[in-house]
Short mmCIF file of C-alpha atoms in Angstrom, two decimals:
data_model
loop_
_atom_site.label_atom_id
_atom_site.label_comp_id
_atom_site.label_asym_id
_atom_site.label_seq_id
_atom_site.Cartn_x
_atom_site.Cartn_y
_atom_site.Cartn_z
CA MET I 15 39.44 -108.04 130.63
CA ALA I 16 37.02 -108.64 127.79
CA GLU I 17 37.84 -107.03 124.47
CA VAL I 18 35.12 -105.80 122.12
CA ILE I 19 35.85 -106.46 118.50
CA THR I 20 34.08 -104.42 115.93
CA MET I 21 33.22 -104.78 112.30
CA PRO I 22 36.42 -103.52 110.62
CA ARG I 23 36.59 -101.03 107.63
CA LEU I 24 38.48 -103.14 105.16
CA SER I 25 38.26 -100.79 102.19
CA ASP I 26 37.91 -97.09 101.67
CA THR I 27 34.34 -97.35 100.39
CA MET I 28 33.20 -100.02 102.85
CA THR I 29 30.19 -99.05 104.96
CA GLU I 30 29.08 -102.43 106.09
CA GLY I 31 30.49 -106.06 106.05
CA LYS I 32 29.07 -109.53 105.69
CA VAL I 33 30.43 -112.44 107.70
CA SER I 34 30.94 -115.12 105.12
CA LYS I 35 32.31 -117.74 107.50
CA TRP I 36 33.23 -118.02 111.20
CA HIS I 37 36.49 -120.04 111.78
CA VAL I 38 35.85 -120.23 115.49
CA ALA I 39 32.79 -120.77 117.70
CA VAL I 40 31.68 -119.43 121.13
CA GLY I 41 33.87 -121.17 123.77
CA ASP I 42 36.87 -121.69 121.44
CA LYS I 43 40.30 -120.49 122.52
CA VAL I 44 41.73 -117.76 120.30
CA LYS I 45 45.39 -116.64 119.94
CA GLU I 46 46.63 -113.37 118.53
CA GLY I 47 46.98 -113.90 114.72
CA ASP I 48 44.25 -116.65 114.53
CA ILE I 49 41.67 -116.06 111.75
CA LEU I 50 38.37 -115.22 113.42
CA ALA I 51 36.22 -114.95 110.30
CA GLU I 52 35.98 -114.26 106.60
CA ILE I 53 34.52 -110.82 106.07
CA GLU I 54 32.94 -109.98 102.70
CA THR I 55 33.24 -106.23 101.87
CA ASP I 56 32.03 -104.27 98.86
CA LYS I 57 35.11 -105.41 96.89
CA ALA I 58 36.43 -108.76 98.15
CA VAL I 59 36.36 -111.50 100.86
CA GLN I 60 39.18 -111.05 103.43
CA ASP I 61 40.37 -112.99 106.39
CA PHE I 62 39.94 -111.11 109.72
CA GLU I 63 42.64 -112.01 112.37
CA SER I 64 42.34 -111.67 116.18
CA GLU I 65 44.59 -109.12 117.86
CA PHE I 66 44.02 -110.70 121.29
CA ASP I 67 44.46 -113.92 123.26
CA GLY I 68 41.56 -115.45 125.04
CA VAL I 69 38.27 -117.31 124.61
CA LEU I 70 35.49 -116.25 122.08
CA LEU I 71 32.73 -115.22 124.51
CA TYR I 72 30.19 -113.72 122.11
CA ILE I 73 29.38 -113.39 118.39
CA GLY I 74 27.41 -110.37 117.32
CA VAL I 75 27.06 -111.02 113.53
CA GLU I 76 26.09 -114.42 112.43
CA GLU I 77 27.22 -116.13 109.19
CA GLY I 78 25.50 -114.66 106.16
CA ASP I 79 24.49 -111.54 108.06
CA GLN I 80 25.58 -107.97 107.31
CA ALA I 81 26.47 -105.24 109.76
CA PRO I 82 27.60 -101.67 109.53
CA VAL I 83 31.25 -100.84 110.16
CA ASP I 84 32.01 -100.45 113.93
CA THR I 85 29.13 -102.51 115.20
CA VAL I 86 30.00 -105.31 117.62
CA LEU I 87 31.47 -108.36 115.73
CA ALA I 88 32.66 -110.43 118.68
CA ILE I 89 33.75 -110.30 122.32
CA ILE I 90 37.02 -112.03 123.48
CA GLY I 91 37.92 -112.44 127.16
CA GLU I 92 38.79 -114.98 129.84
CA GLU I 93 36.72 -118.19 130.15
CA GLY I 94 33.70 -117.69 132.31
CA GLU I 95 34.15 -113.89 132.31
CA ASP I 96 30.99 -111.89 133.06
CA ILE I 97 30.16 -109.89 129.93
CA SER I 98 26.64 -108.95 130.78
CA SER I 99 27.48 -105.31 130.77
CA LEU I 100 28.61 -105.53 127.27
CA ILE I 101 25.68 -107.45 125.82
CA GLY I 102 22.70 -105.57 127.45
CA GLY I 103 22.62 -107.20 130.82
CA GLN I 104 22.09 -110.86 129.90
CA GLN I 105 23.99 -112.27 132.92
CA GLY I 106 26.01 -115.28 132.10
CA GLU I 107 24.09 -115.95 128.88
CA PRO I 108 26.55 -116.64 126.07
CA SER I 109 25.80 -115.54 122.45
CA PRO I 110 24.78 -118.13 119.88
CA GLY I 111 27.57 -119.38 117.76
CA PRO I 112 27.72 -119.26 113.98
CA GLY I 113 24.52 -119.93 112.20
CA LYS I 114 22.24 -119.45 115.34
CA THR I 115 20.05 -116.46 115.64
CA SER I 116 20.55 -113.66 118.22
CA ASP I 117 18.00 -111.02 118.96
CA ASP I 118 20.40 -109.11 121.11
CA ALA I 119 23.29 -108.29 118.83
CA PRO I 120 24.55 -105.00 120.26
CA ASP I 121 25.79 -101.80 118.68
CA ILE I 122 28.57 -99.81 120.31
CA PRO I 123 27.35 -96.28 121.24
CA GLU I 124 28.76 -93.39 119.32
CA GLY I 125 32.09 -92.27 120.67
CA ASN I 126 33.01 -95.74 122.00
CA LYS I 127 33.48 -97.52 118.69
CA THR I 128 37.12 -98.48 119.21
CA GLU I 129 38.25 -102.06 118.70
CA GLY I 130 39.74 -103.52 121.86
CA GLU I 131 38.09 -101.17 124.39
CA GLN I 132 35.80 -102.40 127.15
CA THR I 133 32.61 -100.56 126.35
CA ALA I 134 29.06 -100.52 127.63
CA VAL I 135 26.84 -101.55 124.73
CA GLU I 136 23.32 -100.57 124.12
CA THR I 137 20.94 -103.34 123.16
CA THR I 138 19.26 -103.26 119.81
CA GLU I 139 15.66 -104.29 120.27
CA PRO I 140 14.53 -106.95 117.95
CA VAL I 141 12.34 -105.79 115.08
CA GLU I 142 8.71 -106.65 115.73
CA HIS I 143 6.83 -108.26 112.97
CA GLU I 144 3.18 -108.97 112.89
CA GLY I 145 3.04 -112.71 112.90
CA ASP I 146 6.50 -113.26 114.32
CA ASN I 147 5.67 -116.80 115.38
CA GLU I 148 7.86 -119.80 114.57
CA ILE I 149 8.09 -120.57 110.92
CA PRO I 150 6.73 -124.06 110.16
CA ASP I 151 9.11 -126.82 109.19
CA GLY I 152 9.84 -126.73 105.44
CA VAL I 153 8.69 -123.20 104.94
CA GLU I 154 11.35 -120.79 103.62
CA ILE I 155 11.02 -117.00 103.47
CA ILE I 156 12.78 -115.71 100.30
CA THR I 157 13.73 -111.99 100.50
CA MET I 158 14.71 -109.41 97.87
CA PRO I 159 18.34 -110.14 97.22
CA ARG I 160 21.15 -107.58 96.94
CA LEU I 161 22.51 -108.30 93.58
CA SER I 162 24.92 -105.40 93.33
CA ASP I 163 26.94 -103.46 95.83
CA THR I 164 24.89 -100.28 95.16
CA MET I 165 21.49 -101.94 95.03
CA THR I 166 19.02 -100.66 97.74
CA GLU I 167 15.78 -101.96 96.02
CA GLY I 168 14.86 -104.29 93.25
CA LYS I 169 12.00 -104.45 90.75
CA VAL I 170 10.28 -107.66 89.66
CA ALA I 171 10.39 -107.55 85.88
CA LYS I 172 8.73 -110.91 85.48
CA TRP I 173 7.57 -113.94 87.57
CA HIS I 174 8.42 -117.34 86.07
CA LYS I 175 6.31 -119.11 88.74
CA ALA I 176 2.74 -118.47 90.03
CA VAL I 177 1.36 -119.15 93.48
CA GLY I 178 0.64 -122.88 93.57
CA ASP I 179 3.28 -123.88 91.20
CA GLU I 180 5.76 -126.63 92.16
CA VAL I 181 9.37 -125.23 92.50
CA LYS I 182 12.66 -127.11 92.47
CA GLU I 183 16.07 -126.08 93.55
CA GLY I 184 17.65 -124.31 90.54
CA ASP I 185 14.37 -123.16 89.00
CA ILE I 186 14.21 -119.49 87.92
CA LEU I 187 11.62 -117.82 90.14
CA ALA I 188 11.70 -114.28 88.69
CA GLU I 189 13.61 -111.71 86.78
CA ILE I 190 14.90 -109.04 89.09
CA GLU I 191 15.74 -105.57 87.68
CA THR I 192 18.43 -103.82 89.79
CA ASP I 193 20.02 -100.34 89.27
CA LYS I 194 22.39 -101.95 86.77
CA ALA I 195 20.87 -104.93 85.03
CA VAL I 196 18.06 -107.55 84.93
CA GLN I 197 19.09 -110.91 86.42
CA ASP I 198 17.53 -114.28 86.71
CA PHE I 199 16.74 -115.19 90.31
CA GLU I 200 16.94 -118.80 91.19
CA SER I 201 15.34 -120.87 93.98
CA GLU I 202 17.50 -122.64 96.48
CA PHE I 203 14.68 -124.73 97.71
CA ASP I 204 12.11 -127.42 96.70
CA GLY I 205 8.45 -126.97 97.44
CA THR I 206 5.42 -125.06 96.34
CA LEU I 207 5.15 -121.29 95.78
CA LEU I 208 2.88 -120.32 98.52
CA TYR I 209 3.09 -116.49 98.46
CA VAL I 210 4.35 -113.64 96.18
CA GLY I 211 5.24 -110.52 98.12
CA VAL I 212 6.15 -108.29 95.14
CA GLN I 213 4.09 -108.10 92.01
CA GLU I 214 5.43 -107.75 88.49
CA ASP I 215 6.65 -104.26 87.70
CA GLU I 216 6.70 -103.36 91.45
CA ALA I 217 9.83 -102.48 93.37
CA ALA I 218 10.69 -103.39 96.99
CA LYS I 219 13.63 -102.73 99.33
CA VAL I 220 16.35 -105.25 99.67
CA GLU I 221 15.66 -107.87 102.33
CA SER I 222 11.83 -107.37 102.18
CA VAL I 223 9.77 -110.41 101.49
CA LEU I 224 9.84 -111.57 97.91
CA ALA I 225 8.16 -114.96 98.21
CA ILE I 226 7.45 -117.96 100.43
CA ILE I 227 8.09 -121.51 99.49
CA GLY I 228 7.01 -124.54 101.48
CA PRO I 229 4.84 -127.70 101.44
CA ALA I 230 1.56 -127.41 99.59
CA GLY I 231 -1.45 -126.39 101.73
CA VAL I 232 0.60 -124.75 104.59
CA ASP I 233 -0.99 -121.61 105.93
CA VAL I 234 1.53 -118.78 105.73
CA SER I 235 -0.94 -115.90 106.28
CA ALA I 236 0.80 -115.13 109.59
CA PHE I 237 3.88 -114.10 107.67
CA THR I 238 2.34 -112.16 104.75
CA SER I 239 0.97 -109.15 106.60
CA GLY I 240 4.30 -107.43 106.79
CA LYS I 241 6.96 -106.64 104.24
CA SER I 242 9.97 -107.65 106.29
CA ALA I 243 11.10 -111.17 106.62
CA PRO I 244 10.29 -112.78 109.99
CA LYS I 245 13.11 -114.44 112.01
CA LYS I 246 13.57 -118.22 112.11
CA ASP I 247 15.53 -120.41 114.46
CA GLU I 248 18.46 -121.93 112.54
CA LYS I 249 20.73 -124.88 112.75
CA PRO I 250 24.41 -124.49 112.55
CA ALA I 251 25.59 -123.26 109.16
CA GLU I 252 27.23 -126.53 108.23
CA ALA I 253 23.92 -128.45 108.83
CA GLN I 254 21.54 -126.11 107.13
CA LYS I 255 21.56 -123.37 104.55
CA GLN I 256 20.83 -119.74 105.62
CA PRO I 257 17.15 -119.33 105.35
CA GLY I 258 15.46 -116.14 104.06
CA THR I 259 18.17 -115.28 101.58
CA SER I 260 18.51 -116.57 98.08
CA PHE I 261 21.20 -115.46 95.52
CA PRO I 262 21.88 -116.45 92.00
CA ALA I 263 24.45 -119.21 91.62
CA GLU I 264 27.07 -116.82 90.24
CA ASN I 265 26.94 -114.64 93.40
CA LYS I 266 27.72 -117.48 95.84
CA LYS I 267 30.99 -117.55 97.51
CA GLU I 268 33.32 -120.12 96.03
CA GLU I 269 34.36 -122.90 98.37
CA THR I 270 37.40 -125.14 98.01
CA THR I 271 35.70 -127.88 96.12
CA SER I 272 33.00 -126.82 93.82
CA GLU I 273 31.52 -130.23 93.37
CA GLU I 274 30.61 -130.40 97.14
CA THR I 275 29.13 -126.95 97.46
CA ASP I 276 27.52 -125.92 94.18
CA ARG I 277 24.95 -127.43 91.96
CA ILE I 278 27.08 -126.82 88.93
CA ALA I 279 30.42 -128.85 88.79
CA VAL I 280 33.06 -126.31 87.94
CA SER I 281 36.80 -125.88 88.56
CA PRO I 282 37.84 -122.87 90.65
CA LEU I 283 39.83 -121.40 87.72
CA ALA I 284 36.82 -121.82 85.35
CA ARG I 285 34.46 -120.20 87.93
CA LYS I 286 36.80 -117.21 88.20
CA MET I 287 37.20 -116.83 84.38
CA ALA I 288 33.35 -117.07 84.03
CA ALA I 289 32.84 -114.32 86.68
CA GLU I 290 35.28 -112.08 84.89
CA LYS I 291 33.72 -112.64 81.54
CA GLY I 292 30.15 -112.57 82.71
CA VAL I 293 29.55 -116.02 81.49
CA ASP I 294 26.38 -117.82 82.80
CA LEU I 295 27.67 -121.19 84.00
CA SER I 296 24.18 -122.73 83.63
CA LYS I 297 24.53 -122.34 79.90
CA VAL I 298 28.02 -123.86 79.61
CA LYS I 299 28.42 -127.55 78.75
CA GLY I 300 31.29 -129.08 80.70
CA SER I 301 33.83 -131.34 79.00
CA GLY I 302 35.61 -132.50 82.19
CA ASP I 303 34.93 -135.58 84.16
CA GLY I 304 31.17 -136.03 84.97
CA GLY I 305 30.38 -132.97 82.86
CA ARG I 306 32.59 -130.66 85.00
CA ILE I 307 33.21 -127.18 83.49
CA VAL I 308 36.94 -126.46 83.07
CA LYS I 309 39.10 -123.62 81.68
CA LYS I 310 38.76 -124.72 78.05
CA ASP I 311 34.93 -124.69 78.20
CA ILE I 312 34.93 -120.99 79.34
CA GLU I 313 37.58 -120.00 76.69
CA GLU I 314 35.54 -121.68 73.91
CA TYR I 315 32.12 -120.61 75.06
CA GLN I 316 30.13 -118.52 72.55
CA PRO I 317 27.05 -116.78 74.09
CA ALA I 318 23.88 -116.50 72.11
CA THR I 319 23.65 -113.00 70.70
CA GLN I 320 20.17 -112.49 72.19
CA GLN I 321 17.53 -114.47 73.83
CA PRO I 322 14.26 -114.35 71.83
CA GLU I 323 12.14 -113.47 74.85
CA ALA I 324 14.62 -110.74 75.90
CA ALA I 325 14.63 -109.37 72.44
CA LYS I 326 10.80 -109.28 72.26
CA SER I 327 10.71 -107.55 75.67
CA ALA I 328 13.23 -104.89 74.55
CA ALA I 329 11.37 -104.37 71.27
CA THR I 330 8.04 -104.04 73.03
CA GLN I 331 9.42 -101.63 75.56
CA LYS I 332 10.96 -99.50 72.77
CA ALA I 333 7.75 -99.48 70.84
CA ALA I 334 5.85 -98.41 73.90
CA MET I 335 8.37 -95.57 74.53
CA GLN I 336 7.99 -94.35 70.88
CA ALA I 337 4.27 -94.61 70.71
CA PHE I 338 2.60 -91.52 69.45
CA THR I 339 -1.06 -90.76 69.12
CA PRO I 340 -2.02 -87.22 67.84
CA GLY I 341 -3.87 -85.28 70.53
CA GLU I 342 -3.39 -87.85 73.23
CA ASP I 343 -0.79 -87.80 75.97
CA THR I 344 0.67 -91.10 77.04
CA GLU I 345 2.83 -92.13 80.07
CA THR I 346 5.56 -94.73 80.41
CA PRO I 347 6.47 -95.75 83.95
CA ASN I 348 10.07 -95.26 84.70
CA SER I 349 12.18 -98.42 84.89
CA GLN I 350 14.53 -99.06 87.79
CA VAL I 351 17.43 -98.39 85.45
CA ARG I 352 15.92 -95.05 84.15
CA THR I 353 15.33 -93.93 87.79
CA ILE I 354 18.88 -94.66 88.88
CA ILE I 355 20.30 -92.98 85.78
CA ALA I 356 18.44 -89.79 86.56
CA LYS I 357 19.42 -89.86 90.18
CA ARG I 358 23.08 -90.46 89.48
CA LEU I 359 23.47 -88.01 86.57
CA SER I 360 21.81 -85.32 88.72
CA GLU I 361 24.18 -86.06 91.64
CA SER I 362 27.12 -85.94 89.32
CA LYS I 363 26.16 -82.68 87.60
CA PHE I 364 25.32 -80.82 90.77
CA THR I 365 28.13 -82.19 92.99
CA ALA I 366 31.17 -82.35 90.61
CA PRO I 367 32.34 -79.01 89.22
CA HIS I 368 32.44 -79.89 85.47
CA TYR I 369 34.60 -78.09 82.86
CA TYR I 370 35.19 -79.07 79.25
CA LEU I 371 38.18 -79.35 76.95
CA ILE I 372 37.77 -79.81 73.20
CA VAL I 373 40.47 -80.89 70.78
CA GLU I 374 40.40 -81.63 67.01
CA ILE I 375 42.25 -84.78 65.78
CA ASN I 376 43.67 -85.46 62.32
CA MET I 377 42.49 -89.05 61.64
CA ASP I 378 44.19 -89.63 58.27
CA LYS I 379 46.90 -91.98 59.76
CA ALA I 380 44.41 -93.70 61.99
CA ILE I 381 42.19 -94.39 58.85
CA ALA I 382 45.14 -95.89 57.04
CA ALA I 383 46.24 -97.96 60.13
CA ARG I 384 42.68 -99.35 60.64
CA LYS I 385 42.60 -100.32 56.97
CA ASP I 386 45.83 -102.20 57.27
CA ILE I 387 44.69 -103.92 60.50
CA ASN I 388 41.37 -105.04 59.02
CA SER I 389 43.20 -106.52 55.97
CA LEU I 390 44.41 -109.26 58.31
CA PRO I 391 42.48 -112.57 58.42
CA ASP I 392 39.55 -112.66 60.89
CA THR I 393 40.16 -109.16 62.14
CA LYS I 394 37.75 -106.27 62.22
CA VAL I 395 38.51 -103.22 64.32
CA SER I 396 36.45 -100.07 64.67
CA PHE I 397 37.64 -96.52 65.15
CA ASN I 398 36.02 -96.67 68.59
CA ASP I 399 38.27 -99.72 69.50
CA MET I 400 41.35 -97.77 68.51
CA ILE I 401 40.16 -94.67 70.61
CA ILE I 402 39.56 -96.93 73.70
CA LYS I 403 43.08 -98.50 73.33
CA ALA I 404 44.68 -94.97 72.90
CA VAL I 405 42.77 -93.67 75.95
CA ALA I 406 44.02 -96.51 78.08
CA MET I 407 47.61 -95.88 77.11
CA ALA I 408 47.24 -92.19 77.68
CA LEU I 409 45.88 -92.93 81.15
CA ARG I 410 49.08 -94.75 81.93
CA LYS I 411 51.04 -91.56 81.36
CA HIS I 412 48.48 -89.36 83.22
CA PRO I 413 47.38 -91.27 86.28
CA GLN I 414 45.76 -88.16 87.83
CA VAL I 415 43.06 -88.52 85.25
CA ASN I 416 42.64 -92.13 86.31
CA SER I 417 41.55 -91.03 89.81
CA SER I 418 38.40 -90.44 91.91
CA TRP I 419 37.37 -87.82 94.45
CA ALA I 420 36.60 -89.38 97.82
CA GLY I 421 35.78 -86.42 100.04
CA ASP I 422 38.93 -86.05 102.15
CA LYS I 423 41.27 -87.74 99.65
CA ILE I 424 41.86 -88.55 96.01
CA ILE I 425 42.01 -92.26 95.07
CA HIS I 426 44.54 -92.98 92.37
CA HIS I 427 43.43 -96.30 90.83
CA GLY I 428 45.97 -99.01 90.21
CA ASN I 429 44.08 -100.53 87.32
CA ILE I 430 42.88 -98.89 84.11
CA ASN I 431 39.30 -99.95 83.55
CA VAL I 432 37.56 -98.07 80.60
CA GLY I 433 33.74 -97.96 80.69
CA VAL I 434 32.05 -97.73 77.31
CA ALA I 435 28.61 -96.04 77.28
CA VAL I 436 25.90 -98.18 75.47
CA ALA I 437 22.48 -97.01 74.62
CA VAL I 438 19.71 -99.40 75.65
CA PRO I 439 15.91 -99.04 75.18
CA ASP I 440 15.38 -97.65 78.71
CA GLY I 441 18.47 -95.54 79.04
CA LEU I 442 22.23 -95.96 79.24
CA VAL I 443 24.55 -98.57 80.67
CA VAL I 444 28.30 -98.50 80.94
CA PRO I 445 29.99 -101.88 80.53
CA VAL I 446 33.59 -101.97 81.75
CA LEU I 447 36.68 -103.30 80.10
CA LYS I 448 38.98 -104.39 82.94
CA ASN I 449 42.64 -103.67 82.60
CA THR I 450 42.10 -102.12 79.08
CA ASP I 451 45.75 -100.99 78.73
CA TYR I 452 46.75 -104.76 78.58
CA MET I 453 44.12 -105.56 75.85
CA THR I 454 44.89 -105.84 72.23
CA TYR I 455 42.63 -104.16 69.50
CA SER I 456 41.08 -107.55 68.85
CA ASP I 457 40.44 -108.07 72.59
CA ILE I 458 38.74 -104.70 72.90
CA SER I 459 36.68 -105.20 69.74
CA ALA I 460 35.36 -108.68 70.78
CA SER I 461 34.66 -107.46 74.40
CA VAL I 462 32.79 -104.34 73.26
CA LYS I 463 30.68 -106.13 70.71
CA ASP I 464 29.80 -108.91 73.20
CA MET I 465 28.92 -106.64 76.06
CA ALA I 466 27.02 -104.18 73.89
CA SER I 467 24.89 -107.00 72.46
CA ARG I 468 24.12 -108.47 75.87
CA ALA I 469 23.49 -104.89 77.29
CA LYS I 470 20.65 -104.32 74.74
CA SER I 471 19.00 -107.66 75.67
CA LYS I 472 19.58 -107.02 79.41
CA GLY I 473 22.05 -109.78 79.69
CA LEU I 474 24.89 -108.06 81.43
CA LYS I 475 25.99 -109.08 84.86
CA ALA I 476 26.33 -106.47 87.69
CA ASN I 477 30.03 -107.00 88.01
CA GLU I 478 30.49 -106.23 84.33
CA MET I 479 29.33 -102.71 85.01
CA GLU I 480 31.36 -101.96 88.09
CA GLY I 481 34.84 -100.61 88.64
CA SER I 482 35.31 -98.13 85.80
CA THR I 483 37.99 -95.47 86.20
CA PHE I 484 37.32 -93.59 82.99
CA THR I 485 34.39 -93.53 80.46
CA VAL I 486 34.15 -93.10 76.72
CA SER I 487 30.94 -92.08 75.05
CA ASN I 488 30.73 -92.15 71.21
CA LEU I 489 27.93 -90.55 69.05
CA GLY I 490 30.02 -90.27 65.98
CA MET I 491 28.05 -93.09 64.21
CA PHE I 492 25.05 -90.79 64.48
CA GLY I 493 26.83 -87.95 62.65
CA ILE I 494 27.30 -85.87 65.79
CA GLU I 495 30.36 -83.81 65.30
CA THR I 496 30.81 -82.60 68.88
CA PHE I 497 28.96 -82.90 72.22
CA THR I 498 29.67 -82.86 75.98
CA SER I 499 28.80 -85.57 78.59
CA ILE I 500 28.03 -85.67 82.24
CA ILE I 501 30.82 -87.47 84.27
CA ASN I 502 30.09 -91.07 85.20
CA GLN I 503 31.02 -91.02 88.85
CA PRO I 504 33.15 -91.94 90.62
CA ASN I 505 35.23 -91.26 87.54
CA SER I 506 36.86 -87.91 87.31
CA ALA I 507 36.50 -87.50 83.46
CA ILE I 508 34.56 -88.72 80.52
CA LEU I 509 35.51 -88.52 76.89
CA SER I 510 32.85 -87.57 74.15
CA VAL I 511 33.75 -88.81 70.70
CA GLY I 512 32.37 -87.17 67.59
CA ALA I 513 32.11 -88.16 63.96
CA ILE I 514 35.05 -88.25 61.57
CA VAL I 515 34.43 -85.46 59.07
CA GLU I 516 36.02 -84.88 55.63
CA LYS I 517 37.05 -81.17 55.38
CA PRO I 518 39.72 -78.76 54.17
CA ILE I 519 42.73 -78.62 56.46
CA VAL I 520 46.09 -76.92 56.25
CA LYS I 521 48.94 -79.37 55.84
CA ASP I 522 52.47 -78.26 55.22
CA GLY I 523 51.30 -74.76 54.32
CA GLN I 524 48.82 -76.15 51.76
CA ILE I 525 45.02 -76.48 51.95
CA VAL I 526 44.24 -80.09 51.40
CA VAL I 527 41.25 -82.43 52.07
CA GLY I 528 41.69 -84.25 55.44
CA ASN I 529 39.68 -86.23 57.90
CA THR I 530 39.24 -84.75 61.40
CA MET I 531 37.40 -85.82 64.51
CA LYS I 532 36.55 -83.76 67.64
CA LEU I 533 36.99 -85.01 71.19
CA SER I 534 35.45 -83.24 74.12
CA MET I 535 36.47 -84.18 77.67
CA ALA I 536 34.44 -83.28 80.71
CA CYS I 537 36.65 -83.11 83.90
CA ASP I 538 35.91 -82.87 87.59
CA HIS I 539 37.91 -79.88 88.58
CA ARG I 540 38.37 -81.29 92.13
CA VAL I 541 40.70 -83.97 90.73
CA VAL I 542 41.75 -82.87 87.19
CA ASP I 543 43.10 -79.38 86.75
CA GLY I 544 42.90 -77.70 83.42
CA ALA I 545 46.62 -78.25 82.63
CA THR I 546 46.37 -81.91 83.60
CA GLY I 547 43.43 -82.47 81.36
CA ALA I 548 45.10 -80.63 78.53
CA GLU I 549 48.27 -82.74 78.72
CA PHE I 550 46.22 -85.98 78.74
CA LEU I 551 44.47 -84.78 75.57
CA GLN I 552 47.81 -83.90 74.01
CA THR I 553 48.96 -87.47 74.61
CA LEU I 554 45.71 -88.89 73.30
CA ARG I 555 46.12 -86.78 70.09
CA MET I 556 49.67 -87.98 69.54
CA TYR I 557 48.62 -91.64 69.76
CA LEU I 558 45.63 -91.26 67.36
CA GLU I 559 47.55 -89.13 64.90
CA ASN I 560 50.46 -91.53 65.04
CA PRO I 561 48.98 -95.01 65.66
CA LEU I 562 52.40 -96.77 65.52
CA SER I 563 53.34 -94.86 68.74
CA LEU I 564 50.98 -97.21 70.65
CA LEU I 565 53.40 -100.07 69.80
CA VAL I 566 56.49 -98.31 71.33
#
C-alpha cells in the first residue's frame, strides 16, 4: 500500500519548508532510515529520513521549491503500484524527479494530512499566466528573492543595470530593501537585461517577476504582461541551475567543496565564520592557495566603516525627512523598513499585555570599574557595553525572562542573544549579539560599534538582526533620564536605559553626591510575572553596583 509523505514540521515556528536536495529519484528503492531529502526550514537545513520501505513513486516538491507544512512531499509504495487516486487521476504517470517541473503537485485535503496514510488528494490546478508559452533558450526569469525568513515583499532601492545593459554572472543587478536591511542582489546569469519588472522605489511580492535576462534582441513581451514568473521546463538539478530564482552568494547553501560550487573560493569554516560575523566574502582577499579565503582572512578582515554611496544616500534621506518649508506641507514616502516597524510595534503593543518596572542604580562603582578597564592598552568600553554584559549574565539566572510566548506554549531559549536598538535615518533596527553571555567587554564593544556603523549605512545582513531573546534600548547619551519602550517581539521584555545623573543620595546615613541611572523594563505579562521581572532587575542591579561580581 502506497504511503503519502507530507512536508514535516521540523521547528516550532516552521510554516513551510524548502527542498534543498533530493537524495533519491523516482524509481529508486528506499529503506526505512534512508535519507530522502534535505529540508530547509526557517532555522536550519535538516536531513529527512524515510519511515517506510518501498520504491519512490512520486515527488511533490522539486529541488529549490517551497511548500507549506503538511502538503505532499513524496509517495512511497510497491514498484508499479497504481497511485492515480493519490495524484489526481493521472493513471500510471509517474511524477518527475528532482529538478523537473510538475504541474500536478497535490495538496492533502484538510483532515487527512497525516504522514503515512493512504489519502485521496485534490489536484492543485497550475497557475495560469498570460503568455505561459515555453521560455526561449538562454532566457532567464529572475524573481523577487526571499532574503529573510519574515520577508513577504521587497522594494527596489536602486537598479545598477538598465534595460539593454550587458550582465555577467556575479554583477550586482539591484539593491533590494527588505523588512530588515538593504542587500545587494547579484545576477547568476550572463546575458542582456531585457526587462525590469519592478521600478526603483517600488515594492513587489516575493516570487513576482523582478527582471528578465537573455540574449540581446530576444522578444520577451509574452512574459512581461503578468507579475508572476512563468514556468519553464528544467533539466535535472545537477545539469542546470534552478531558473527563476536568484539569491545573493551569502544565502546559497554550502556544499562539501566550495571551490566546485561557488564563485568565491572559501573554506567551509571561513564561510561559516563570515556568515556569523556578517562579512561580505566578495570584499575579502584570500591568502590561501589560489586566493582561497581561509579562517585567518575572516579573523583579520576589517570592514570599511561606510561606503561613500551608502553614506550619501543616508544623508540625502535624512535631509529629506528633516526638510522644513514655512507654510508648505511636505510628504516622505514610507520606506519598507519604516512600514514594517510600524506594523510590528503596533502588533506588539496591542497583542502583548505590557507592564513596566523601574529601578534606580548607583553607578559609582561601575564608573570606577570602567575607568580601570579603559586604562588598559587598546581598550575602550562604554557603559552600554557593561550594561549589555550584566543583562546577559542576569538572564542566565532568570531564564523565564529569556523566553517567548508561542500561543499554546512558552519557548525557553537555550541561547542568550541580546538585541541592541540602533537608530537609523528611516527608523530603528536591532542588531543581535549572539551568545552574549560568553562575550567579553571588548567583544561586546567591538561588535556593537561595527554593527551600529553598518546599520546606519544599511550594511547589516538579515541574519545579524534575527534571533534576539532580549533587547536593550539606550537613550542615555541624549540626556533622557527615564523612558519606556515597546517590546521587540518575540522577546518577552525590553530594557530602557537612561542617562547617568549626578545627584544627592543617602549613603551610610549621610547625604553625599552620587551618580545614579534609571532602568525601565517593559515585560509581557503572559510570560514574565511581576515578581519574576523584579527579581531579574534585582540581579541586574547587583551586577552593576558591584561590577566584580560579574567575574565570579
